[in-house]
């Protein structure tokens, strides 16, 4: 019995060592693949920017992308903004009323919509609707070898497929964000005034006094970066789609997830940067109003 235990001990040790070694090897492989993927994405983004400034894409392609990304997304963005404004009113009214500050509800709703909820939620909705559609469309073209056929004819797939969509997202997502902000502000004001009975004069006077052009610039600046991120990530995932229907569906899903994570990370970095910029331009002042 003792000899059996002694003979099993080295094999157990070797098994544990092999498991640890495999785990380290898997971790190393994952890190290498992550770095390689980031490098490939950076190269793709660089090529897109190069084609963007090298040659103006076809007007028809740009107009089509503007319609698909902007006009067709308008109803869902407007509806989302309206309900978000109303939800803000419902969730905040009791707390504000407790301190006799219900007339200042407009300040909180407007600032939230201008700076955070308007840009972030509009971008999230568009990452799901637009980003997934772009990835699926380009992924289908990759699977059916349409991209290879385009390249074989001497045309750049990036110029014809990526640049128009990038321009459309760059232009339309800030515009859609403005629509989401407007509808959120209007929805919150409607609910506060007509449901909770808040005095409209004080509501709008306080809201106007405490929000300004900087707050709108704050949100629109974020939306520009969000739009570029959605376009580039979705196109990249479509270009690298695996074969088959499953590969296209996976590309669309990954495009949305990665775009959503990048939106949140950009939101944090841009908030810090814009607040620092405000303090640099107007030192000593609070970046509200």
Tab-separated table of C-alpha atoms in Angstrom:
chain	number	residue	atom	x	y	z
A	1	UNK	CA	0.000	0.000	0.000
A	2	UNK	CA	2.822	2.347	0.905
A	3	UNK	CA	4.614	1.586	-2.356
A	4	UNK	CA	1.429	2.282	-4.349
A	5	UNK	CA	1.019	5.649	-2.638
A	6	UNK	CA	4.640	6.481	-3.321
A	7	UNK	CA	4.299	5.552	-6.996
A	8	UNK	CA	1.127	7.632	-7.382
A	9	UNK	CA	2.650	10.759	-5.819
A	10	UNK	CA	5.016	11.589	-8.733
A	11	UNK	CA	2.260	11.030	-11.287
A	12	UNK	CA	-0.066	13.341	-9.331
A	13	UNK	CA	2.673	15.947	-9.167
A	14	UNK	CA	3.293	15.618	-12.894
A	15	UNK	CA	-0.451	15.920	-13.547
A	16	UNK	CA	-0.687	19.080	-11.446
A	17	UNK	CA	2.367	20.545	-13.136
A	18	UNK	CA	0.966	19.761	-16.574
A	19	UNK	CA	-2.359	21.380	-15.679
A	20	UNK	CA	-0.616	24.537	-14.442
A	21	UNK	CA	1.568	24.575	-17.536
A	22	UNK	CA	-1.441	24.219	-19.826
A	23	UNK	CA	-3.223	27.044	-18.020
A	24	UNK	CA	-0.215	29.329	-18.411
A	25	UNK	CA	0.084	28.354	-22.072
A	26	UNK	CA	-3.607	29.085	-22.656
A	27	UNK	CA	-3.248	32.460	-20.942
A	28	UNK	CA	-0.227	33.276	-23.077
A	29	UNK	CA	-2.072	32.268	-26.236
A	30	UNK	CA	-5.035	34.439	-25.264
A	31	UNK	CA	-2.782	37.451	-24.630
A	32	UNK	CA	-0.973	36.971	-27.942
A	33	UNK	CA	-4.288	36.683	-29.808
A	34	UNK	CA	-5.576	39.814	-28.054
A	35	UNK	CA	-2.500	41.819	-29.022
A	36	UNK	CA	-2.653	40.496	-32.586
A	37	UNK	CA	-6.350	41.381	-32.792
A	38	UNK	CA	-5.723	44.914	-31.524
A	39	UNK	CA	-2.957	45.322	-34.076
A	40	UNK	CA	-5.168	44.048	-36.882
A	41	UNK	CA	-7.990	46.376	-35.809
A	42	UNK	CA	-5.609	49.346	-35.638
A	43	UNK	CA	-4.380	48.567	-39.159
A	44	UNK	CA	-7.980	48.318	-40.390
A	45	UNK	CA	-8.847	51.662	-38.783
A	46	UNK	CA	-5.736	53.265	-40.270
A	47	UNK	CA	-6.617	52.022	-43.754
A	48	UNK	CA	-10.147	53.367	-43.325
A	49	UNK	CA	-8.857	56.819	-42.364
A	50	UNK	CA	-6.403	56.746	-45.270
A	51	UNK	CA	-9.187	56.049	-47.777
A	52	UNK	CA	-11.431	58.602	-46.085
A	53	UNK	CA	-8.983	61.427	-46.785
A	54	UNK	CA	-7.636	60.054	-50.049
A	55	UNK	CA	-10.786	59.933	-52.146
A	56	UNK	CA	-14.395	61.009	-51.672
A	57	UNK	CA	-16.697	57.962	-51.789
A	58	UNK	CA	-19.621	57.671	-54.147
A	59	UNK	CA	-22.436	60.071	-53.288
A	60	UNK	CA	-25.016	57.354	-53.867
A	61	UNK	CA	-23.320	55.032	-51.373
A	62	UNK	CA	-23.136	57.788	-48.764
A	63	UNK	CA	-26.768	58.841	-49.247
A	64	UNK	CA	-27.923	55.223	-48.989
A	65	UNK	CA	-25.955	54.769	-45.774
A	66	UNK	CA	-27.313	58.037	-44.381
A	67	UNK	CA	-30.851	56.829	-45.019
A	68	UNK	CA	-30.301	53.350	-43.608
A	69	UNK	CA	-28.450	54.531	-40.505
A	70	UNK	CA	-30.139	57.851	-39.837
A	71	UNK	CA	-33.671	58.074	-41.170
A	72	UNK	CA	-34.682	54.491	-40.414
A	73	UNK	CA	-33.320	54.757	-36.862
A	74	UNK	CA	-35.222	57.944	-36.069
A	75	UNK	CA	-38.436	56.378	-34.651
A	76	UNK	CA	-36.709	54.003	-32.230
A	77	UNK	CA	-34.303	56.704	-31.007
A	78	UNK	CA	-37.107	59.230	-30.503
A	79	UNK	CA	-39.226	56.685	-28.642
A	80	UNK	CA	-36.297	55.652	-26.457
A	81	UNK	CA	-35.479	59.252	-25.564
A	82	UNK	CA	-39.088	60.034	-24.674
A	83	UNK	CA	-39.470	57.112	-22.297
A	84	UNK	CA	-36.076	57.716	-20.687
A	85	UNK	CA	-37.091	61.299	-19.881
A	86	UNK	CA	-40.360	60.090	-18.373
A	87	UNK	CA	-38.611	57.404	-16.333
A	88	UNK	CA	-36.209	60.010	-14.952
A	89	UNK	CA	-39.189	62.105	-13.876
A	90	UNK	CA	-40.931	59.162	-12.190
A	91	UNK	CA	-37.808	57.967	-10.374
A	92	UNK	CA	-36.764	61.420	-9.155
A	93	UNK	CA	-40.012	63.147	-8.247
A	94	UNK	CA	-40.485	61.631	-4.764
A	95	UNK	CA	-36.920	62.441	-3.705
A	96	UNK	CA	-37.158	66.024	-4.948
A	97	UNK	CA	-40.617	66.532	-3.429
A	98	UNK	CA	-39.354	65.380	-0.030
A	99	UNK	CA	-37.065	68.415	0.099
A	100	UNK	CA	-39.490	70.787	-1.596
A	101	UNK	CA	-37.367	70.916	-4.756
A	102	UNK	CA	-39.777	69.508	-7.328
A	103	UNK	CA	-39.493	72.753	-9.303
A	104	UNK	CA	-35.849	71.867	-9.973
A	105	UNK	CA	-36.609	68.493	-11.528
A	106	UNK	CA	-35.932	69.979	-14.948
A	107	UNK	CA	-32.316	70.656	-13.998
A	108	UNK	CA	-31.645	67.002	-13.203
A	109	UNK	CA	-33.556	65.662	-16.206
A	110	UNK	CA	-31.955	68.050	-18.686
A	111	UNK	CA	-28.405	67.566	-17.405
A	112	UNK	CA	-28.823	63.784	-17.386
A	113	UNK	CA	-30.142	63.778	-20.942
A	114	UNK	CA	-27.591	66.284	-22.268
A	115	UNK	CA	-24.503	64.752	-20.732
A	116	UNK	CA	-25.040	61.032	-20.215
A	117	UNK	CA	-28.299	59.282	-20.942
A	118	UNK	CA	-28.965	60.942	-24.284
A	119	UNK	CA	-25.601	60.119	-25.890
A	120	UNK	CA	-25.039	56.748	-24.199
A	121	UNK	CA	-28.514	55.275	-24.644
A	122	UNK	CA	-28.829	56.548	-28.208
A	123	UNK	CA	-25.446	55.005	-29.027
A	124	UNK	CA	-26.430	51.743	-27.326
A	125	UNK	CA	-29.660	51.513	-29.304
A	126	UNK	CA	-27.793	52.275	-32.517
A	127	UNK	CA	-25.071	49.758	-31.717
A	128	UNK	CA	-27.810	47.140	-31.536
A	129	UNK	CA	-29.762	48.261	-34.554
A	130	UNK	CA	-27.143	49.770	-36.866
A	131	UNK	CA	-23.987	48.028	-35.690
A	132	UNK	CA	-25.423	44.531	-35.878
A	133	UNK	CA	-26.963	45.256	-39.294
A	134	UNK	CA	-23.658	46.546	-40.672
A	135	UNK	CA	-21.753	43.529	-39.359
A	136	UNK	CA	-24.342	41.100	-40.727
A	137	UNK	CA	-24.482	42.804	-44.127
A	138	UNK	CA	-20.724	42.947	-44.625
A	139	UNK	CA	-20.340	39.480	-43.111
A	140	UNK	CA	-22.779	38.096	-45.671
A	141	UNK	CA	-20.776	39.776	-48.422
A	142	UNK	CA	-17.626	38.163	-47.037
A	143	UNK	CA	-19.211	34.706	-46.891
A	144	UNK	CA	-20.628	34.986	-50.424
A	145	UNK	CA	-17.224	36.232	-51.691
A	146	UNK	CA	-18.607	39.575	-52.873
A	147	UNK	CA	-15.763	41.364	-51.081
A	148	UNK	CA	-13.210	39.164	-52.847
A	149	UNK	CA	-14.908	39.896	-56.177
A	150	UNK	CA	-14.760	43.622	-55.465
A	151	UNK	CA	-11.051	43.407	-54.698
A	152	UNK	CA	-10.390	41.290	-57.805
A	153	UNK	CA	-11.814	44.094	-59.964
A	154	UNK	CA	-9.258	46.518	-58.570
A	155	UNK	CA	-11.667	48.345	-56.244
A	156	UNK	CA	-10.970	48.826	-52.552
A	157	UNK	CA	-13.563	47.097	-50.337
A	158	UNK	CA	-12.744	49.540	-47.555
A	159	UNK	CA	-13.410	52.544	-49.783
A	160	UNK	CA	-16.733	51.197	-51.060
A	161	UNK	CA	-18.058	49.421	-47.958
A	162	UNK	CA	-16.495	50.976	-44.864
A	163	UNK	CA	-15.955	54.663	-45.641
A	164	UNK	CA	-19.608	55.433	-46.585
A	165	UNK	CA	-20.850	53.761	-43.414
A	166	UNK	CA	-18.245	55.558	-41.320
A	167	UNK	CA	-19.291	58.919	-42.756
A	168	UNK	CA	-22.956	58.120	-42.204
A	169	UNK	CA	-22.387	57.157	-38.561
A	170	UNK	CA	-20.157	60.203	-38.037
A	171	UNK	CA	-22.904	62.513	-39.306
A	172	UNK	CA	-26.129	60.809	-38.281
A	173	UNK	CA	-25.423	59.462	-34.802
A	174	UNK	CA	-24.801	62.971	-33.368
A	175	UNK	CA	-27.997	64.121	-35.102
A	176	UNK	CA	-29.920	61.175	-33.662
A	177	UNK	CA	-28.417	61.924	-30.254
A	178	UNK	CA	-29.789	65.466	-30.461
A	179	UNK	CA	-33.184	63.981	-31.257
A	180	UNK	CA	-32.940	61.619	-28.261
A	181	UNK	CA	-31.954	64.519	-25.995
A	182	UNK	CA	-34.813	66.697	-27.238
A	183	UNK	CA	-37.397	63.940	-26.848
A	184	UNK	CA	-36.080	63.027	-23.395
A	185	UNK	CA	-36.261	66.635	-22.226
A	186	UNK	CA	-39.751	67.000	-23.704
A	187	UNK	CA	-40.950	63.695	-22.230
A	188	UNK	CA	-39.644	64.551	-18.771
A	189	UNK	CA	-41.168	68.040	-18.891
A	190	UNK	CA	-44.531	66.685	-20.044
A	191	UNK	CA	-44.680	64.135	-17.241
A	192	UNK	CA	-43.577	66.572	-14.536
A	193	UNK	CA	-45.970	69.338	-15.578
A	194	UNK	CA	-49.060	67.378	-16.633
A	195	UNK	CA	-48.868	64.344	-14.331
A	196	UNK	CA	-47.090	65.593	-11.198
A	197	UNK	CA	-48.446	69.126	-11.469
A	198	UNK	CA	-45.094	70.915	-11.234
A	199	UNK	CA	-45.329	74.650	-11.933
A	200	UNK	CA	-44.240	74.999	-15.594
A	201	UNK	CA	-42.775	78.488	-15.136
A	202	UNK	CA	-40.364	77.485	-12.366
A	203	UNK	CA	-39.640	74.130	-14.020
A	204	UNK	CA	-38.472	75.681	-17.288
A	205	UNK	CA	-36.841	78.707	-15.649
A	206	UNK	CA	-34.654	76.542	-13.402
A	207	UNK	CA	-33.850	74.149	-16.238
A	208	UNK	CA	-32.818	76.979	-18.551
A	209	UNK	CA	-30.730	78.662	-15.861
A	210	UNK	CA	-28.745	75.532	-14.986
A	211	UNK	CA	-28.075	74.084	-18.442
A	212	UNK	CA	-26.224	75.688	-21.291
A	213	UNK	CA	-24.369	75.270	-24.548
A	214	UNK	CA	-21.471	73.490	-22.863
A	215	UNK	CA	-23.761	70.703	-21.676
A	216	UNK	CA	-25.053	70.183	-25.211
A	217	UNK	CA	-21.495	70.266	-26.582
A	218	UNK	CA	-20.583	67.713	-23.907
A	219	UNK	CA	-23.129	65.200	-25.169
A	220	UNK	CA	-22.660	65.803	-28.890
A	221	UNK	CA	-18.880	65.405	-28.599
A	222	UNK	CA	-19.390	62.015	-26.997
A	223	UNK	CA	-21.810	60.976	-29.724
A	224	UNK	CA	-19.244	61.729	-32.442
A	225	UNK	CA	-16.761	59.308	-30.881
A	226	UNK	CA	-19.501	56.752	-30.260
A	227	UNK	CA	-20.553	56.920	-33.907
A	228	UNK	CA	-17.034	56.340	-35.189
A	229	UNK	CA	-16.560	53.431	-32.772
A	230	UNK	CA	-19.825	51.759	-33.813
A	231	UNK	CA	-19.012	52.068	-37.519
A	232	UNK	CA	-15.416	50.834	-37.361
A	233	UNK	CA	-16.068	47.948	-34.957
A	234	UNK	CA	-19.099	46.734	-36.911
A	235	UNK	CA	-17.335	46.908	-40.271
A	236	UNK	CA	-14.263	45.175	-38.854
A	237	UNK	CA	-16.344	42.343	-37.452
A	238	UNK	CA	-18.180	41.980	-40.752
A	239	UNK	CA	-14.908	41.812	-42.686
A	240	UNK	CA	-13.640	39.061	-40.358
A	241	UNK	CA	-16.838	37.039	-40.265
A	242	UNK	CA	-16.521	33.265	-40.275
A	243	UNK	CA	-18.158	31.184	-42.976
A	244	UNK	CA	-21.800	30.188	-42.807
A	245	UNK	CA	-24.929	31.613	-41.238
A	246	UNK	CA	-23.585	30.920	-37.759
A	247	UNK	CA	-20.454	32.931	-38.500
A	248	UNK	CA	-22.465	35.915	-39.713
A	249	UNK	CA	-24.736	35.792	-36.668
A	250	UNK	CA	-21.745	35.551	-34.363
A	251	UNK	CA	-20.116	38.529	-36.085
A	252	UNK	CA	-23.261	40.620	-35.547
A	253	UNK	CA	-23.440	39.630	-31.879
A	254	UNK	CA	-19.762	40.323	-31.218
A	255	UNK	CA	-20.042	43.666	-33.008
A	256	UNK	CA	-22.820	44.793	-30.663
A	257	UNK	CA	-21.103	43.547	-27.497
A	258	UNK	CA	-17.746	45.084	-28.353
A	259	UNK	CA	-19.321	48.363	-29.465
A	260	UNK	CA	-21.305	48.546	-26.211
A	261	UNK	CA	-18.210	47.971	-24.068
A	262	UNK	CA	-16.218	50.530	-26.058
A	263	UNK	CA	-19.063	53.058	-25.705
A	264	UNK	CA	-18.950	52.729	-21.916
A	265	UNK	CA	-15.155	52.997	-21.837
A	266	UNK	CA	-15.205	56.032	-24.134
A	267	UNK	CA	-17.928	57.594	-22.000
A	268	UNK	CA	-15.680	57.440	-18.938
A	269	UNK	CA	-12.592	58.743	-20.735
A	270	UNK	CA	-14.466	61.535	-22.498
A	271	UNK	CA	-16.190	62.603	-19.274
A	272	UNK	CA	-12.823	62.954	-17.554
A	273	UNK	CA	-11.296	64.739	-20.560
A	274	UNK	CA	-14.185	67.165	-21.072
A	275	UNK	CA	-14.352	68.035	-17.368
A	276	UNK	CA	-10.604	68.696	-17.402
A	277	UNK	CA	-11.005	70.837	-20.523
A	278	UNK	CA	-13.739	72.851	-18.822
A	279	UNK	CA	-11.517	73.507	-15.813
A	280	UNK	CA	-8.687	74.501	-18.141
A	281	UNK	CA	-10.842	77.019	-20.015
A	282	UNK	CA	-12.833	78.277	-17.015
A	283	UNK	CA	-10.695	77.538	-13.925
A	284	UNK	CA	-12.494	77.435	-10.606
A	285	UNK	CA	-15.969	77.003	-12.091
A	286	UNK	CA	-18.138	73.920	-11.803
A	287	UNK	CA	-18.809	72.210	-15.150
A	288	UNK	CA	-22.603	72.461	-14.741
A	289	UNK	CA	-24.657	75.207	-16.322
